[in-house]
Coordinates of C-alpha atoms in Angstrom, one line a residue:
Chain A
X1 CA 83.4 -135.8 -114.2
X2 CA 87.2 -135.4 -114.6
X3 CA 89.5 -134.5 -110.9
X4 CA 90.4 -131.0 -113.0
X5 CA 86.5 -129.8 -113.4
X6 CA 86.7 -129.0 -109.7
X7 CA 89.3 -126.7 -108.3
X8 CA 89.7 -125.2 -105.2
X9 CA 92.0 -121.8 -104.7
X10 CA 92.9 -122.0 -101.4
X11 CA 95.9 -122.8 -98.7
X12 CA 96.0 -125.6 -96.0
X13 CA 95.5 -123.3 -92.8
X14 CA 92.7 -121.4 -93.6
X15 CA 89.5 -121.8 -92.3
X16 CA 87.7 -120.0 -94.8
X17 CA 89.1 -122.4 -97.5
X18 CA 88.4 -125.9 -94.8
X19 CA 84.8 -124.6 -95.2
X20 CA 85.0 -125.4 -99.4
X21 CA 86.9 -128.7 -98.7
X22 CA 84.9 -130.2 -96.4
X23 CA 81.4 -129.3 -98.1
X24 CA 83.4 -131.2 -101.1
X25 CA 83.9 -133.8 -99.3
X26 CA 80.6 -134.1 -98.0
X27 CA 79.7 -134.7 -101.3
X28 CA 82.5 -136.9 -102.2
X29 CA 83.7 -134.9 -105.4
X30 CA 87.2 -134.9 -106.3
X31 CA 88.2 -131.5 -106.6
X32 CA 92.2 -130.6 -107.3
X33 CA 93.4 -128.1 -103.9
X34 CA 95.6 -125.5 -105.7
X35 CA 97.9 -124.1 -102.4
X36 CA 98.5 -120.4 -103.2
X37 CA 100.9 -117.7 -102.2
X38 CA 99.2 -115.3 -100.5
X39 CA 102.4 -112.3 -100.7
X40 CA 102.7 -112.8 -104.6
X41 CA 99.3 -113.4 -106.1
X42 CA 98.6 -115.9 -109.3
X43 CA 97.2 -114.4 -112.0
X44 CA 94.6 -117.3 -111.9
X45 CA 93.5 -116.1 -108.1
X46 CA 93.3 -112.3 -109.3
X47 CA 91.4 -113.3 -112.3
X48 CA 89.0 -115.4 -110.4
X49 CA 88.3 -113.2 -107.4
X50 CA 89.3 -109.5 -108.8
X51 CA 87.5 -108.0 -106.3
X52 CA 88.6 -109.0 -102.9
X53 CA 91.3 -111.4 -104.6
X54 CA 91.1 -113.8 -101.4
X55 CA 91.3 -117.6 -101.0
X56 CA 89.0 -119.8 -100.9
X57 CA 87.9 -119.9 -104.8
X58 CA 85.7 -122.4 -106.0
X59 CA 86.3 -123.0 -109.7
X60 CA 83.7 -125.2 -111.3
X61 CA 83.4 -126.0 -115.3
X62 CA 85.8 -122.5 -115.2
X63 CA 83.6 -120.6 -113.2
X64 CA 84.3 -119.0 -110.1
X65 CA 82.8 -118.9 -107.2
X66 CA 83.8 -117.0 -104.3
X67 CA 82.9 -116.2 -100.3
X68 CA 83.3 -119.3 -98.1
X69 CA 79.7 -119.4 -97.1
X70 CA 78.4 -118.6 -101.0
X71 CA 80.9 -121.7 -102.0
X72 CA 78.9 -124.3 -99.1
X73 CA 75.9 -123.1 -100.4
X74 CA 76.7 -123.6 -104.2
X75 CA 78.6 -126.7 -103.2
X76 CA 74.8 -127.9 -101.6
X77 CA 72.9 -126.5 -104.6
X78 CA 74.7 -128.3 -107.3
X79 CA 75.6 -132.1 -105.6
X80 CA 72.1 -132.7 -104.9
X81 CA 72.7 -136.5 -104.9
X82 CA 75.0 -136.1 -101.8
X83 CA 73.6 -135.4 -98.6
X84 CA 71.9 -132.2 -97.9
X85 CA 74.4 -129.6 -95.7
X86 CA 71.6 -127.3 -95.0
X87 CA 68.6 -128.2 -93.5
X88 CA 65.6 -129.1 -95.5
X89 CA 63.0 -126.6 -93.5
X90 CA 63.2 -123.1 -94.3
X91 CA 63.2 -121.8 -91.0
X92 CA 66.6 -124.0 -89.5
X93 CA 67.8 -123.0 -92.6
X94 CA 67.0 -119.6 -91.4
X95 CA 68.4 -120.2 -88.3
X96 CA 71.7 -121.6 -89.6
X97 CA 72.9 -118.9 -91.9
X98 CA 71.6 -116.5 -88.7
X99 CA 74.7 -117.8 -87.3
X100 CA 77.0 -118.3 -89.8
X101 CA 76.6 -114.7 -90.5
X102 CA 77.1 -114.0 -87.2
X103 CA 80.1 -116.2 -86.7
X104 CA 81.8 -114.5 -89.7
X105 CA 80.7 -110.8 -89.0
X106 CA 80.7 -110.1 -85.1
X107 CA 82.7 -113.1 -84.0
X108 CA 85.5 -114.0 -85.6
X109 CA 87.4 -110.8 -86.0
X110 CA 88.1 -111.3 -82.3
X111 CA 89.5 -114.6 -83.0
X112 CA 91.7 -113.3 -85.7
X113 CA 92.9 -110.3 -83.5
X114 CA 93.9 -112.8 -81.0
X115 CA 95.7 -115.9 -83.1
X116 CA 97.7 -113.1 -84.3
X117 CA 98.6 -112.0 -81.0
X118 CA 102.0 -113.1 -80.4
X119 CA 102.6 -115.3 -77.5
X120 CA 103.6 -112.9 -74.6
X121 CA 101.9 -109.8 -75.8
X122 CA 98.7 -108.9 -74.2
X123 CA 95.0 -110.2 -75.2
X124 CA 92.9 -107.6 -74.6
X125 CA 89.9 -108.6 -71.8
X126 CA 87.4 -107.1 -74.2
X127 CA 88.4 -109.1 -77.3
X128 CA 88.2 -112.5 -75.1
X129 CA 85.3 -111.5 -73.7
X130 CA 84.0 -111.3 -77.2
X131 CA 85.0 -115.1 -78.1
X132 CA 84.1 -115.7 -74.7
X133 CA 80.4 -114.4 -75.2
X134 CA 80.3 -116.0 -79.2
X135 CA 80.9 -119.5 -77.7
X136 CA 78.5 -118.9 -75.1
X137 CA 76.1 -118.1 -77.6
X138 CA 76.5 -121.0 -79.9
X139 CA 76.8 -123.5 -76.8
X140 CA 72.7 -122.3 -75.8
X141 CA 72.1 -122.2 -79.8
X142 CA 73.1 -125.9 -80.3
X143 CA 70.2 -127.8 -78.4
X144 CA 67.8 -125.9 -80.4
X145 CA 69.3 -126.8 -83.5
X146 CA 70.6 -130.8 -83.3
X147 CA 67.4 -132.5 -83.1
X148 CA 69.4 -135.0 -80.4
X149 CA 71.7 -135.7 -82.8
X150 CA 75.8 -134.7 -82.7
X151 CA 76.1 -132.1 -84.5
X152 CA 74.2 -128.4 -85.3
X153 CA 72.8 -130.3 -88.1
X154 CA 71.3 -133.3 -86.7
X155 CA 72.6 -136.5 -87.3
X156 CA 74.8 -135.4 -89.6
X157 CA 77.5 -132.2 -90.3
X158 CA 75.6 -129.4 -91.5
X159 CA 75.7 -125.6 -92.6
X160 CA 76.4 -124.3 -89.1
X161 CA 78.7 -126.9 -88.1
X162 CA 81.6 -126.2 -91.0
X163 CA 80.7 -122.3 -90.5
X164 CA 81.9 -123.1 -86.8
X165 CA 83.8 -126.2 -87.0
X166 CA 86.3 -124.2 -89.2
X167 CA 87.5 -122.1 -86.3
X168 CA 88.5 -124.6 -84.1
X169 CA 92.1 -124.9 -85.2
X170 CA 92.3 -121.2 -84.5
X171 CA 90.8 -121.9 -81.3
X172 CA 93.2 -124.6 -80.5
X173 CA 96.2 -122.1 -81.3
X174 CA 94.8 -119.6 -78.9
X175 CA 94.5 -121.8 -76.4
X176 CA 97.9 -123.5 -76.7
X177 CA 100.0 -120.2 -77.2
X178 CA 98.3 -117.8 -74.4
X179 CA 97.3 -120.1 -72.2
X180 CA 93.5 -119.7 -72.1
X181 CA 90.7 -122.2 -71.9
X182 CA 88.0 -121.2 -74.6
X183 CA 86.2 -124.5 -75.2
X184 CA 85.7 -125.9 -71.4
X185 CA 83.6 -128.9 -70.3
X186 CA 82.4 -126.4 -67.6
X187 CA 81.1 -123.8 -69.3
X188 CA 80.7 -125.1 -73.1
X189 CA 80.1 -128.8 -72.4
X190 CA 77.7 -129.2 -75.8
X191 CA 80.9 -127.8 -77.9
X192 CA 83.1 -130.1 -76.7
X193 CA 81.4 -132.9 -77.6
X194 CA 80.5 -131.4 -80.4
X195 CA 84.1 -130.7 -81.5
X196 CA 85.1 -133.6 -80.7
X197 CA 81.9 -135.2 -82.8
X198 CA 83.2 -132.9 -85.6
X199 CA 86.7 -133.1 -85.8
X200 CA 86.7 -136.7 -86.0
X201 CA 84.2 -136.9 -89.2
X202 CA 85.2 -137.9 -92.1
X203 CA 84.6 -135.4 -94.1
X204 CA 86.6 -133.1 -91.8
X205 CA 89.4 -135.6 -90.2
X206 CA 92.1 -135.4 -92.8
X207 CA 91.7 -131.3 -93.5
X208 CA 92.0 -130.6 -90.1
X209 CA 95.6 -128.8 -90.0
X210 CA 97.6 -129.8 -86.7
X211 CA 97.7 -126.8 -84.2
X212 CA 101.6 -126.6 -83.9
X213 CA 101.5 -126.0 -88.0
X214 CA 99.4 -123.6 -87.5
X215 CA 101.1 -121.8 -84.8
X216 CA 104.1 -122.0 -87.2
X217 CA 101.7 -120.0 -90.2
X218 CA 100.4 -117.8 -87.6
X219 CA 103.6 -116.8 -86.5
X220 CA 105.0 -115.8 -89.7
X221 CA 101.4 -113.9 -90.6
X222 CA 102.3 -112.1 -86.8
X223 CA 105.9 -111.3 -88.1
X224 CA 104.6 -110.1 -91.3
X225 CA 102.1 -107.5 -89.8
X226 CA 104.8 -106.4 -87.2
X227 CA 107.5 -105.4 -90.3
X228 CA 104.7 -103.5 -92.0
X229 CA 102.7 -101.5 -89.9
X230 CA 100.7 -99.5 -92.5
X231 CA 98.8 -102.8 -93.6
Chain B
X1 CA 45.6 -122.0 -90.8
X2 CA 45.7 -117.8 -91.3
X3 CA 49.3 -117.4 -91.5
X4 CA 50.6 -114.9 -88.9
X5 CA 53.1 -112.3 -90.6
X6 CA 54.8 -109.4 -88.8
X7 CA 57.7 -107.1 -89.6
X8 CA 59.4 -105.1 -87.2
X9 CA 61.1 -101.8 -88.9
X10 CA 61.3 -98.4 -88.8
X11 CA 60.0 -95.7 -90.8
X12 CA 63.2 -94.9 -92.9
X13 CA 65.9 -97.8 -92.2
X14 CA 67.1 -99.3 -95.6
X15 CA 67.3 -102.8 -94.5
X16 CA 63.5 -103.6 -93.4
X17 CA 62.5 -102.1 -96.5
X18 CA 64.2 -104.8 -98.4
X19 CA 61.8 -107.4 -96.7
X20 CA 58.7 -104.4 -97.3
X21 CA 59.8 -105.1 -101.0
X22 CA 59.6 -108.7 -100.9
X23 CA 56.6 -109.2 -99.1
X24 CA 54.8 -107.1 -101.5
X25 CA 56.1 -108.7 -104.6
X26 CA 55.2 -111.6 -103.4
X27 CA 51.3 -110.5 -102.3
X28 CA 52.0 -111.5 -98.9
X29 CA 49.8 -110.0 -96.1
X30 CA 51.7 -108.6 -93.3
X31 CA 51.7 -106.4 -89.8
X32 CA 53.9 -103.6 -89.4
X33 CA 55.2 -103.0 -86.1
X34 CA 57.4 -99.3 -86.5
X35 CA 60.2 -99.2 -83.7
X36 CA 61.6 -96.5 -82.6
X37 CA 65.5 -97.3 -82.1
X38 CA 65.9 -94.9 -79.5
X39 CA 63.4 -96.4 -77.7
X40 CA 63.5 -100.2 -78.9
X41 CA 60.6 -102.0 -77.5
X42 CA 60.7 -105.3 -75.4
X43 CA 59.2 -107.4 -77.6
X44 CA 62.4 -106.4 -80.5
X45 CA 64.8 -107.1 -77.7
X46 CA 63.1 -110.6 -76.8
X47 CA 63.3 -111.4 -80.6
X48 CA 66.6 -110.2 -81.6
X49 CA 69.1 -110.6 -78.7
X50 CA 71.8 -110.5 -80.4
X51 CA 72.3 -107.8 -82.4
X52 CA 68.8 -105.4 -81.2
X53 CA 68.1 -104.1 -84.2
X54 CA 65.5 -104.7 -87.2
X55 CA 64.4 -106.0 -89.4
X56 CA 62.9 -109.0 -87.2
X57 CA 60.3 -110.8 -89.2
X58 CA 57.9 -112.9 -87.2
X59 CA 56.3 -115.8 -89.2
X60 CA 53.7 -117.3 -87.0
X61 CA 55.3 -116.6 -84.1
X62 CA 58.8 -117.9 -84.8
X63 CA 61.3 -114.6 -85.4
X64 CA 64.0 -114.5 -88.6
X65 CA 67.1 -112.5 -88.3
X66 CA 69.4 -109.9 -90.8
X67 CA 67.6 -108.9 -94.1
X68 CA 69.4 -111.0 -96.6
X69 CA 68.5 -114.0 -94.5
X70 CA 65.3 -113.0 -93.7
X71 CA 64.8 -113.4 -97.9
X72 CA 65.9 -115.9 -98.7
X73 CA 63.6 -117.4 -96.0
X74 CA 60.6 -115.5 -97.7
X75 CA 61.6 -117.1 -101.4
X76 CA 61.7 -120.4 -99.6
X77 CA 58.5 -120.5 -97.9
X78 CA 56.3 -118.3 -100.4
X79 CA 57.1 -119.7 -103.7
X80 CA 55.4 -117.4 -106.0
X81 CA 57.2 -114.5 -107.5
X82 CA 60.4 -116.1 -107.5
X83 CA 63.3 -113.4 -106.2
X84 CA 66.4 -115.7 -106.5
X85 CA 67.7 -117.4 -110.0
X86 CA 66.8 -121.0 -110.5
X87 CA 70.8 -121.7 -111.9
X88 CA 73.4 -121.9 -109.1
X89 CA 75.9 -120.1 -110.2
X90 CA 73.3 -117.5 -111.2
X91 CA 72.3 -117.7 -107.7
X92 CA 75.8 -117.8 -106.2
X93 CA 76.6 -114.8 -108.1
X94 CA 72.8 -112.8 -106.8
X95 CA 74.6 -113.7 -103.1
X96 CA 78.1 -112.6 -103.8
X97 CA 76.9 -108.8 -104.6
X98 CA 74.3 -108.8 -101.8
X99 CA 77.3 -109.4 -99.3
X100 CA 79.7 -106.7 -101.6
X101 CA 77.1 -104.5 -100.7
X102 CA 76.2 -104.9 -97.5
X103 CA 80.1 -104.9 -96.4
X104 CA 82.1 -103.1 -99.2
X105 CA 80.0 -100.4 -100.9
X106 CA 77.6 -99.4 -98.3
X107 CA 80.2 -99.0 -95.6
X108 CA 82.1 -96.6 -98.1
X109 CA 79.4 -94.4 -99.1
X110 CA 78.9 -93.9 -95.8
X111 CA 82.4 -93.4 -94.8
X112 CA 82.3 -90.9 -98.4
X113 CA 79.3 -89.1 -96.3
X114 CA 80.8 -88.8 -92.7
X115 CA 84.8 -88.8 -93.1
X116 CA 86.4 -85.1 -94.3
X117 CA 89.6 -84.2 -95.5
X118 CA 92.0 -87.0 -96.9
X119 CA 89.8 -89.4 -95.6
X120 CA 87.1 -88.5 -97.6
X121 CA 89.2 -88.3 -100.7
X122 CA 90.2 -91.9 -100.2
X123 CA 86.7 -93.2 -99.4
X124 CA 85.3 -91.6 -102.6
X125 CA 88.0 -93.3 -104.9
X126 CA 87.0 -96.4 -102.9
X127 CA 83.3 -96.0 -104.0
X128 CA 84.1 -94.8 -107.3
X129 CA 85.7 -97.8 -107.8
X130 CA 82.4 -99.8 -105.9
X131 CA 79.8 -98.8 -108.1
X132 CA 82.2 -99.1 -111.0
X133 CA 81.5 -103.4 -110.4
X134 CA 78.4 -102.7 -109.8
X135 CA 77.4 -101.2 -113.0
X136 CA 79.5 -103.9 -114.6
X137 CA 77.2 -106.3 -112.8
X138 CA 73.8 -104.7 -114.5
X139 CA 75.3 -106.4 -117.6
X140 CA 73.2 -104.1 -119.6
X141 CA 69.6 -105.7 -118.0
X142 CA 67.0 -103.5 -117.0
X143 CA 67.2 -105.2 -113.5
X144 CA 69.9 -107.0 -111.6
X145 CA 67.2 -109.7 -111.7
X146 CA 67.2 -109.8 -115.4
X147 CA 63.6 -108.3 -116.7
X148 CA 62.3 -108.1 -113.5
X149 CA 62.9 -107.4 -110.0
X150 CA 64.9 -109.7 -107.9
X151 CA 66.9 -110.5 -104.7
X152 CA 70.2 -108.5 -106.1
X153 CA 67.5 -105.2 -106.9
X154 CA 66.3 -105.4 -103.4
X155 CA 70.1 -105.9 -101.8
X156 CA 71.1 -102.6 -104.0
X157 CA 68.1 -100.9 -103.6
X158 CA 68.6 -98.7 -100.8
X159 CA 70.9 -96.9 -103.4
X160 CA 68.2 -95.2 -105.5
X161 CA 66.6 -94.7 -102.4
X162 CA 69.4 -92.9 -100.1
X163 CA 72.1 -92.1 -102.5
X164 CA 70.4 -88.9 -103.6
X165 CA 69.4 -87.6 -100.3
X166 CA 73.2 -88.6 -99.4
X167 CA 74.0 -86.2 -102.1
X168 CA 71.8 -83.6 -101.2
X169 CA 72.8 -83.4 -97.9
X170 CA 76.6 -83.4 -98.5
X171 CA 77.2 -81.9 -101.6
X172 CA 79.2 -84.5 -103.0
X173 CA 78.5 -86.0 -106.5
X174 CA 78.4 -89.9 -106.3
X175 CA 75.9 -91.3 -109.1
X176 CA 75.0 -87.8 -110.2
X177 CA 78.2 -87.3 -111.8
X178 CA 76.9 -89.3 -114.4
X179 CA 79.6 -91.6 -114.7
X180 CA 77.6 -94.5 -114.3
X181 CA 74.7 -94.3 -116.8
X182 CA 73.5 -98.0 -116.5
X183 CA 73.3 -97.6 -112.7
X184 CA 71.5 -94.7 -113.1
X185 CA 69.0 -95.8 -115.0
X186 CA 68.8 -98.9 -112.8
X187 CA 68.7 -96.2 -109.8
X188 CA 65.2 -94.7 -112.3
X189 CA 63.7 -98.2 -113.4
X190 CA 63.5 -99.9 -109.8
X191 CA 62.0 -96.3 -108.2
X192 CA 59.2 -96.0 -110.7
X193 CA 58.1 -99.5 -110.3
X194 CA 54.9 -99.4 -108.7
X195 CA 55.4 -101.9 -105.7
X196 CA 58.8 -100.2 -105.0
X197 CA 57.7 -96.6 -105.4
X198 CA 54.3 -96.8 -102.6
X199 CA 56.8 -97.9 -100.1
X200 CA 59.9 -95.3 -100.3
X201 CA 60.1 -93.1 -97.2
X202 CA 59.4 -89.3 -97.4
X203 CA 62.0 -87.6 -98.8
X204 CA 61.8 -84.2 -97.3
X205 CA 61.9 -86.9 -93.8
X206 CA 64.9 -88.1 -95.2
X207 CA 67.1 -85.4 -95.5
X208 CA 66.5 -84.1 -92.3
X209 CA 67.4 -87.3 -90.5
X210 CA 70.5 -88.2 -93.0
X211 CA 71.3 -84.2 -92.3
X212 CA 71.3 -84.9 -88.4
X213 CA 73.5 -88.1 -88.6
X214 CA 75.8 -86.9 -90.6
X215 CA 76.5 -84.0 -88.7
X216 CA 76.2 -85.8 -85.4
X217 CA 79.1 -88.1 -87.0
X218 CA 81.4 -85.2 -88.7
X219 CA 81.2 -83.0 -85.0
X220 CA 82.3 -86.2 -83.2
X221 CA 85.1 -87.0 -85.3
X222 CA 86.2 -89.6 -83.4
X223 CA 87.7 -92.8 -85.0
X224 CA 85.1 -95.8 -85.1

């Protein structure tokens, strides 16, 4: 199967698009990372993903796939030879997309609203208290889910863990620009090792962006919104 | 072992009836517990933490979550009457619309119900332009599915069920206009099917409740 078969529309600093890459890699297919520009648009994104016209894009044998958590899924579906990424029993397969869903829909808009916070300007108690409670959430989730392994998954990454494990560059910026302590061996002791366990992974340890890039990106996404208020 | 299956719902919410669909296409013997979300019983609360609302199906014993994941959880433990394609892209595609409608075109026609004025104006050309993919999406089959019912029907099929009484109760013209015929008659095809058409909700019931939200949203006018 030649490198080009596999394509990946996305840009080094999103989470959405680490999710593709490290289900990929998972898998060990080679898969070509086309960085877009996210102001002026390829025709090859638009064409691909016409409706929300977002990154990541999965482009297989010229078709596209899109959605983050459809891609993981596909990506799972289609390398059967490489390990499984989610669970093999229906109902922590349940279980895991329970909480992807939720990470995507009810959690991470807080995050976002806060990485592009800009360093100085207040985060709201509420928002934090949101992350706060998400984190809590996951920490009680993850001994029901590991089966004593390291990760959400078991003994291996899983479904859950890139749904998660995507955030915590974001996480990283937060806590590095206003000064908070989200992931805490007090209160979330089971993340930490588990971030730890998961940023050091293989599949993940060379997509992880470094948190000072990302401050950069986030700091030009921050100037961006603050030029154009009506978007 | 007698399997043990229970749904939590209510009488009229779109997104338990999804799982009342599947369960029935697939023969599968089930409880109904009916909730009243004004009033949501311990038991909902003690299964769904969360996010306290239904659908909670309980499959001996253990409780699964959100409809579309609640699905795919009934196609993967019941086997018969398959609801998802077989092809992964095919599949990838069935799960791409389910979450364009669950966070793109139901949130507008309900912002096309509740908003007024400008907002309203906007929120129509927004699901004008939602259904539009849709009907592109039937690809001229009978069902989403192909020739029969499937996971993508029972994601969209609140919309034969609720668009009408939508209609009705705010005069506006969404899929009546008639400018999407395939949806229309995708709207006609999954209603009449038998399994589909012994579980809709009263319609007279309907209205009056839609007719209550919707004013109870309009008067409060307040931004969400």
């Amino acid at each position: 199967m030649s490198t080009t078969e596999v394509k990946v529309l996305g840009s080094t600093g999103s989470p959405f698009v680490m999710r593709a890459v490290i289900a990929l890699n998972i898998k060990s297919v080679d898969y070509e990372l086309l960085e877009q520009n996210l102001v002026v648009k390829s025709e090859l994104l638009l064409k691909s993903n016409p409706i929300y016209k977002k990154i990541p894009v999965l482009i297989h044998a010229d078709k596209p796939i899109c959605e983050s958590l459809v891609i993981v899924q596909y990506i799972d579906e289609v390398w059967t030879c490489g390990p499984s990424i989610l669970p093999s029993d229906p109902y922590d397969r349940a279980i895991a997309r329970f909480w992807a869903a939720y990470l995507d829909d009810k959690w991470f808009p807080s995050v976002r609203v806060i990485v592009l916070t800009a360093e100085g300007d207040e985060v709201k108690k509420e928002t934090l208290q949101q992350v706060a409670t998400g984190l809590e959430l996951l920490e009680d989730a993850f001994p029901k889910c590991n089966k004593d392994g390291n990760f959400f998954g078991g003994e291996r990454i899983g479904y859950l863990d890139i749904a998660l494990g995507c955030f915590l560059p974001c996480l990283r910026v937060i806590e590095k620009v206003h000064n908070l302590k989200l992931l805490d061996e007090a209160k979330t002791p089971n993340l930490c090792k588990w971030a730890e366990s998961f940023c050091s992974d293989a599949a993940v340890k060379d997509v992880i962006p470094e948190t000072d890039k990302l401050i950069e990106f986030a700091k030009v996404l921050i100037a961006k919104i603050k030029a154009r208020p009506s978007n | 072992m007698a399997e043990e299956v229970k749904l939590f719902r209510t009488w009229s919410s779109p997104f338990p009836l999804r799982i009342v669909w599947a369960l029935k296409l697939k023969g599968i013997e089930y409880e109904t517990i009916l909730e009243d979300l004004q009033n949501k019983s311990s038991l909902l609360l003690q299964y769904n933490p969360v996010h306290k609302k239904v659908p909670v199906l309980l499959h001996n014993g253990k409780p699964i979550l959100e409809s579309l994941v609640i699905l795919e959880y009934i196609e993967e433990t019941w086997k018969q009457h398959p609801l998802l394609p077989e092809d992964p892209f095919e599949k990838a595609t069935a799960r791409f619309w389910a979450r364009f409608n669950d966070e793109e075109l139901l949130p507008s026609i309900w912002n096309a119900s509740t908003k007024q004025g400008k907002e309203q104006e906007e929120a129509i050309v927004q699901v004008e332009e939602n259904l539009k993919y849709v009907e592109e999406e039937l690809k001229g089959n009978v069902f989403f599915g192909g020739e029969t019912i499937g996971y993508l029907d029972l994601a969209f099929g609140w919309l034969a069920n609720l668009v009408s009484v939508l209609e009705e109760v705010t005069g506006l013209s969404l899929t009546a206009s008639g400018k999407f015929p395939l949806l229309s008659a995708w709207m006609q095809n999954f209603s009449d099917a038998p399994v589909i058409k012994e579980c809709w909700p009263p319609r007279d019931k309907l209205i009056i409740r839609y007719q209550a939200m919707i004013e109870k949203y309009t008067a409060v006018a307040a931004p969400k």
